[in-house]
Coordinates of C-alpha atoms and ligand atoms in Angstrom, one line a residue:
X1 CA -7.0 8.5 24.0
X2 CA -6.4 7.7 20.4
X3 CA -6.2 4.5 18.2
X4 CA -3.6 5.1 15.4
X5 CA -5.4 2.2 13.0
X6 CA -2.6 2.6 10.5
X7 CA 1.0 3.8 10.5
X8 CA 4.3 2.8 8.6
X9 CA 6.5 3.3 11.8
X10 CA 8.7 0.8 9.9
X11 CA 9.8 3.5 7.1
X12 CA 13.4 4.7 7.3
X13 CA 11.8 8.6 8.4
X14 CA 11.9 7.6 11.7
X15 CA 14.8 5.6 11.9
X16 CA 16.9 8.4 13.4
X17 CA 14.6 8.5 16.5
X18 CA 12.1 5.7 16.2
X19 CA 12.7 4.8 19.8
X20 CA 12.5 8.1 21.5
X21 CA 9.0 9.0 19.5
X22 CA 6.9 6.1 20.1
X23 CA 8.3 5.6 23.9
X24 CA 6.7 9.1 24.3
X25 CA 3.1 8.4 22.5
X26 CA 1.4 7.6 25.2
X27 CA 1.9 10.7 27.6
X28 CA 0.5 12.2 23.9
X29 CA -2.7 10.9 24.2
X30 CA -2.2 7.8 22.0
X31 CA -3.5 4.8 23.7
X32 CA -2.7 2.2 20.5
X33 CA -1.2 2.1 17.0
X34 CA -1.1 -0.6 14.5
X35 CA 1.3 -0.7 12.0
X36 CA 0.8 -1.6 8.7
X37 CA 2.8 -3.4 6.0
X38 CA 3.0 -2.8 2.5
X39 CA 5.9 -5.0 1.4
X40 CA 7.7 -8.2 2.5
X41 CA 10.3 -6.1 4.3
X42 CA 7.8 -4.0 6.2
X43 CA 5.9 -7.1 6.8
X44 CA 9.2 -8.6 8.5
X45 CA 9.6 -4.8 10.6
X46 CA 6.0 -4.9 11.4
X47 CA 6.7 -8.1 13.5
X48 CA 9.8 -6.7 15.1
X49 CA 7.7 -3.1 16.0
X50 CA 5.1 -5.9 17.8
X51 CA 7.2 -7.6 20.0
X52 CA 9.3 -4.8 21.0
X53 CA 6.5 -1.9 22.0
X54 CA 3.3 -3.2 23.8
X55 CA 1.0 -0.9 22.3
X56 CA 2.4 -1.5 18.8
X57 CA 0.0 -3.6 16.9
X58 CA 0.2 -5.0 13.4
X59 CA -0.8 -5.8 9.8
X60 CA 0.9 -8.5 7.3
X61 CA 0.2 -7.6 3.5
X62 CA 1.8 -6.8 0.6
X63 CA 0.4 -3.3 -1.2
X64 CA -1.0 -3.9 -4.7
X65 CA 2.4 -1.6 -5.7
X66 CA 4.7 -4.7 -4.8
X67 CA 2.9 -7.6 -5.8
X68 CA 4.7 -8.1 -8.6
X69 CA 7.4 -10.7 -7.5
X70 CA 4.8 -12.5 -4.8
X71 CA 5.2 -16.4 -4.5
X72 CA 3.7 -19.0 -2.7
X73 CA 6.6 -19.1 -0.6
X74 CA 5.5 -15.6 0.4
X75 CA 2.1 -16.2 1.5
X76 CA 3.5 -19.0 3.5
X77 CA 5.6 -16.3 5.5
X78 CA 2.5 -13.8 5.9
X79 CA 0.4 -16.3 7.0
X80 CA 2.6 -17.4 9.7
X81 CA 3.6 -14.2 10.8
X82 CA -0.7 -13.0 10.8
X83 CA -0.7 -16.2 13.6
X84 CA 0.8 -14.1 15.9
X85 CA -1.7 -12.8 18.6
X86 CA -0.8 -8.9 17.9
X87 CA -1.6 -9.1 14.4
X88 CA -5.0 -7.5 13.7
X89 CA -5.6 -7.6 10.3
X90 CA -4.2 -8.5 6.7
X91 CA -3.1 -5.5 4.9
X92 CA -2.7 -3.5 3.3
X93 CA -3.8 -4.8 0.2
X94 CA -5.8 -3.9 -2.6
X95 CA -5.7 -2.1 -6.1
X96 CA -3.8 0.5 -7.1
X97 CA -4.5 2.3 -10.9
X98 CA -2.4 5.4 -10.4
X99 CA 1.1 3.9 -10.0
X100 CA 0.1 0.9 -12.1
X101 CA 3.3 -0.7 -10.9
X102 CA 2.5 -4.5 -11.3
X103 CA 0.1 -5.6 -14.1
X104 CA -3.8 -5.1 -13.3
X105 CA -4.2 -8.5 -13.0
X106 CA -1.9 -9.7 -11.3
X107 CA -3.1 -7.2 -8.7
X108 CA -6.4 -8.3 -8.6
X109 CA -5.0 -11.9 -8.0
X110 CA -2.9 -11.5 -5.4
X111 CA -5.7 -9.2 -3.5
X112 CA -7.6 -11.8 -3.6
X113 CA -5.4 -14.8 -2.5
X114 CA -4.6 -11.9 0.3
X115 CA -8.6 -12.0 1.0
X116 CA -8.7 -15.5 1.4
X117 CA -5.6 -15.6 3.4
X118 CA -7.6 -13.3 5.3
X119 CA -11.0 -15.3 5.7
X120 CA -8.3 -18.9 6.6
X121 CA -7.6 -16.5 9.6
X122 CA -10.1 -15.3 11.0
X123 CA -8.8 -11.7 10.3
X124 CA -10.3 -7.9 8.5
X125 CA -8.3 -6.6 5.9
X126 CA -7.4 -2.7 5.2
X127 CA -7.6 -2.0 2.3
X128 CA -5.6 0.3 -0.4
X129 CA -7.7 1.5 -3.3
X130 CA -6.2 4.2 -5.9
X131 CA -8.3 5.1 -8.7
X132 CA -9.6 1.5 -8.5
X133 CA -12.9 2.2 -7.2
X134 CA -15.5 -0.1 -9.2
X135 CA -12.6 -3.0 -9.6
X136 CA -11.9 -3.0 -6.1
X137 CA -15.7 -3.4 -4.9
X138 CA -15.9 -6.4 -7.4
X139 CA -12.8 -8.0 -6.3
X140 CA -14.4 -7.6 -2.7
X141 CA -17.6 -8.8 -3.8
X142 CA -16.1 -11.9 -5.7
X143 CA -14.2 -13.0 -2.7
X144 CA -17.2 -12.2 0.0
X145 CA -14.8 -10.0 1.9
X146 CA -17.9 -9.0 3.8
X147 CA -17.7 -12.5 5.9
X148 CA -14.1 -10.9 6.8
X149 CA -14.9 -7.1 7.1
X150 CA -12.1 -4.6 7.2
X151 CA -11.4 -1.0 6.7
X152 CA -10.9 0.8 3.6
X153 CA -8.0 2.8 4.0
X154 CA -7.7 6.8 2.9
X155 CA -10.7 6.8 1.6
X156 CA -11.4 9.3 -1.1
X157 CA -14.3 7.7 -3.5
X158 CA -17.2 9.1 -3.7
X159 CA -20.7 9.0 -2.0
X160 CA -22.2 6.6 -4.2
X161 CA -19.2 4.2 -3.7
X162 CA -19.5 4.7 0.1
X163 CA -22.8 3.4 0.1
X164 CA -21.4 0.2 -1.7
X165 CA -18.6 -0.3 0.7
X166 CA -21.2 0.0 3.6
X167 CA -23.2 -2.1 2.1
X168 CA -20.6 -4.6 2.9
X169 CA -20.1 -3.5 6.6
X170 CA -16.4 -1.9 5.8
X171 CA -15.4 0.9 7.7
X172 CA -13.8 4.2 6.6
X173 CA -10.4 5.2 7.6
X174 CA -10.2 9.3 8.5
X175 CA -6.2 10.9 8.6
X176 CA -4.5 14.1 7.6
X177 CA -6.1 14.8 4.1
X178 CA -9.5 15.9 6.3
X179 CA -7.7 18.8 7.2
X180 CA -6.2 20.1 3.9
X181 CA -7.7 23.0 2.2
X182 CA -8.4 21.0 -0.7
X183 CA -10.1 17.7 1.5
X184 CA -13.4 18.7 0.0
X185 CA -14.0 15.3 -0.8
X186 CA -13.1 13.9 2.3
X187 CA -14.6 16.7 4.4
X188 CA -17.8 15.5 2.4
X189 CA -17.6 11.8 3.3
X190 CA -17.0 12.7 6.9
X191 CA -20.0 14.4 6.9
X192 CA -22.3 12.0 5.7
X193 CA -20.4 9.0 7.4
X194 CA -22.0 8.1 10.8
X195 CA -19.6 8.4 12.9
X196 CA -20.0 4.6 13.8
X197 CA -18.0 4.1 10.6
X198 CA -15.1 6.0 11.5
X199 CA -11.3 4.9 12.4
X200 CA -8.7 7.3 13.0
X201 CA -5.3 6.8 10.9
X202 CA -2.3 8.5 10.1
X203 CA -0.7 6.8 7.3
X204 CA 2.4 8.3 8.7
X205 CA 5.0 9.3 7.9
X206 CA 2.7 10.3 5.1
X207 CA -0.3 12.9 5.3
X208 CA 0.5 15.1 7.8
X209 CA -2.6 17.1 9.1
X210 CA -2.8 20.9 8.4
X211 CA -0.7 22.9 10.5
X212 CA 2.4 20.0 9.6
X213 CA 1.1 19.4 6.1
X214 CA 4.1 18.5 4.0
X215 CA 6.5 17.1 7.1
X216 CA 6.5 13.9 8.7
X217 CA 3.9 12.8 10.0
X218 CA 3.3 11.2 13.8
X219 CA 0.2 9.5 15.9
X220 CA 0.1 12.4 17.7
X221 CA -0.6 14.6 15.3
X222 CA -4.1 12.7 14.8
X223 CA -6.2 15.3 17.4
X224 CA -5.9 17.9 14.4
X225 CA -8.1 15.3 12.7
X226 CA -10.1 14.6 15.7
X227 CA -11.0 18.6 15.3
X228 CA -11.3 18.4 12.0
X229 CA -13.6 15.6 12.4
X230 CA -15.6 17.1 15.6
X231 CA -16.3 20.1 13.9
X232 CA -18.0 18.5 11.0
X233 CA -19.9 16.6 12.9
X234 CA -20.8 18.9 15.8
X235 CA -19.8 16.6 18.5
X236 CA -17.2 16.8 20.8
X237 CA -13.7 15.8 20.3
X238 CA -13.9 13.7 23.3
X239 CA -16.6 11.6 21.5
X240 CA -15.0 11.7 18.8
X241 CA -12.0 9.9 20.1
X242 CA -14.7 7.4 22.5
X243 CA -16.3 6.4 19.0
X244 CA -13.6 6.2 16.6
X245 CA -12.1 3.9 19.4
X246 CA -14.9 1.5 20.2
X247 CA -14.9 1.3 16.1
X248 CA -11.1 0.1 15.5
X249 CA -12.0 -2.4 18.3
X250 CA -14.8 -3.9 16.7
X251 CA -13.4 -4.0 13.6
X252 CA -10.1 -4.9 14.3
X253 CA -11.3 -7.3 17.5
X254 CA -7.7 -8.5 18.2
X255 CA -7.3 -5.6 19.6
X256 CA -10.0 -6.0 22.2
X257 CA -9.2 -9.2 23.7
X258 CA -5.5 -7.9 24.1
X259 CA -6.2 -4.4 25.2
Ligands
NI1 NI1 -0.5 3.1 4.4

């Protein structure tokens, strides 16, 4: 069985037959999924996925794209909602250089009140980072997210900034890109990852493995990356799955005392 760390079931893809796909996950080999938020509305959808689908789990963060407009009202509302006993994590937050949508630093403040948030609650954080490699370790380092641990989400950076984010006991979230033709870099960081550093994720609807690159994406789809992943490392793709499992639970350990 597979744990889906992070998925946007929230997005308006699947609002034509949201219902009918996830009620039919678990006959497809996914055991868990936890939703993530990126913005205050997907933070208020997360909740409703939560309550509504037992093996829906969830995140409460805003994504460095819409911090923007954040208040302290705001944080009030995530860290109520993060009280709830099916939220696993703060995220996902971070730093994100490409889109440059909010100042830089008013990205790198509100990543780090989300950190703290994070460390008031007991909870990891997943963490978005876009061409943001050396700010982001600093802003972790600066606000000991190691005491809180988390996983770093997509990951695309290279080997030397692996080591760094080890370093502070994160783990490495593995999806679709894995299998692209052009996932040299992440077919790279698979291989030198153990495989005790390893979560599964879709980012759906997003990143759709090879052969559904380009359409939505679905949890499902995740065994194409368990391939990927099993062939890299010469292991099964039944200990693949075992591993990567045992990982989002001790990472994410909400998820352990529920499941
Ligand atoms: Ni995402």
């Amino acid at each position: 069985m597979i744990i889906d760390t992070h998925a946007h079931y929230d997005d308006e893809k699947f609002d034509g037959d949201r219902d009918v796909l996830l009620t039919g996950f678990r006959e497809r080999g996914v055991e868990l999924v936890i939703n993530a938020a990126a913005d205050l509305d997907g933070c208020r959808n997360t909740m409703e996925l939560i309550n509504k689908y037992d093996f829906v789990y969830g995140m409460q963060g805003v994504h460095p794209d819409d911090v923007g407009a954040l208040t302290e009202e705001d944080m009030t509302f995530l860290r109520e909602n993060a009280k709830h006993p099916k939220v696993v994590a703060i995220g996902e937050i971070g730093l994100d250089y490409y889109w440059d949508k909010a100042e830089r630093d008013v990205q790198k403040y509100w990543f780090k009140r989300q950190i703290d948030l994070a460390r008031e609650l007991k909870l990891p954080v997943c963490i978005h980072s876009r061409e943001a490699a050396a700010d982001t370790l600093e802003v972790l380092k600066e606000a000991n997210a190691q005491e809180v641990g988390g996983v770093m989400h997509c990951y695309s950076y290279s080997a030397e900034m692996t080591e760094e984010y080890r370093k502070l006991g994160f783990y490495f979230g593995i999806g679709g890109v894995v299998t692209f033709k052009n996932g040299r870099k992440c077919k790279e960081s698979v291989a030198k990852l153990p495989l005790e550093c390893i979560v599964l994720e879709t980012d759906a609807p997003y990143l759709a493995p090879e052969p559904f690159r380009g359409k939505r994406n679905e949890s499902p789809y995740i065994q194409y990356v368990v391939q990927m992943i099993a062939s890299i490392k010469g292991v099964t793709e039944e200990e693949v799955m075992r591993q990567t499992s045992e990982n989002a639970r001790r990472v994410y350990p909400k998820l352990a005392s529920i499941g």
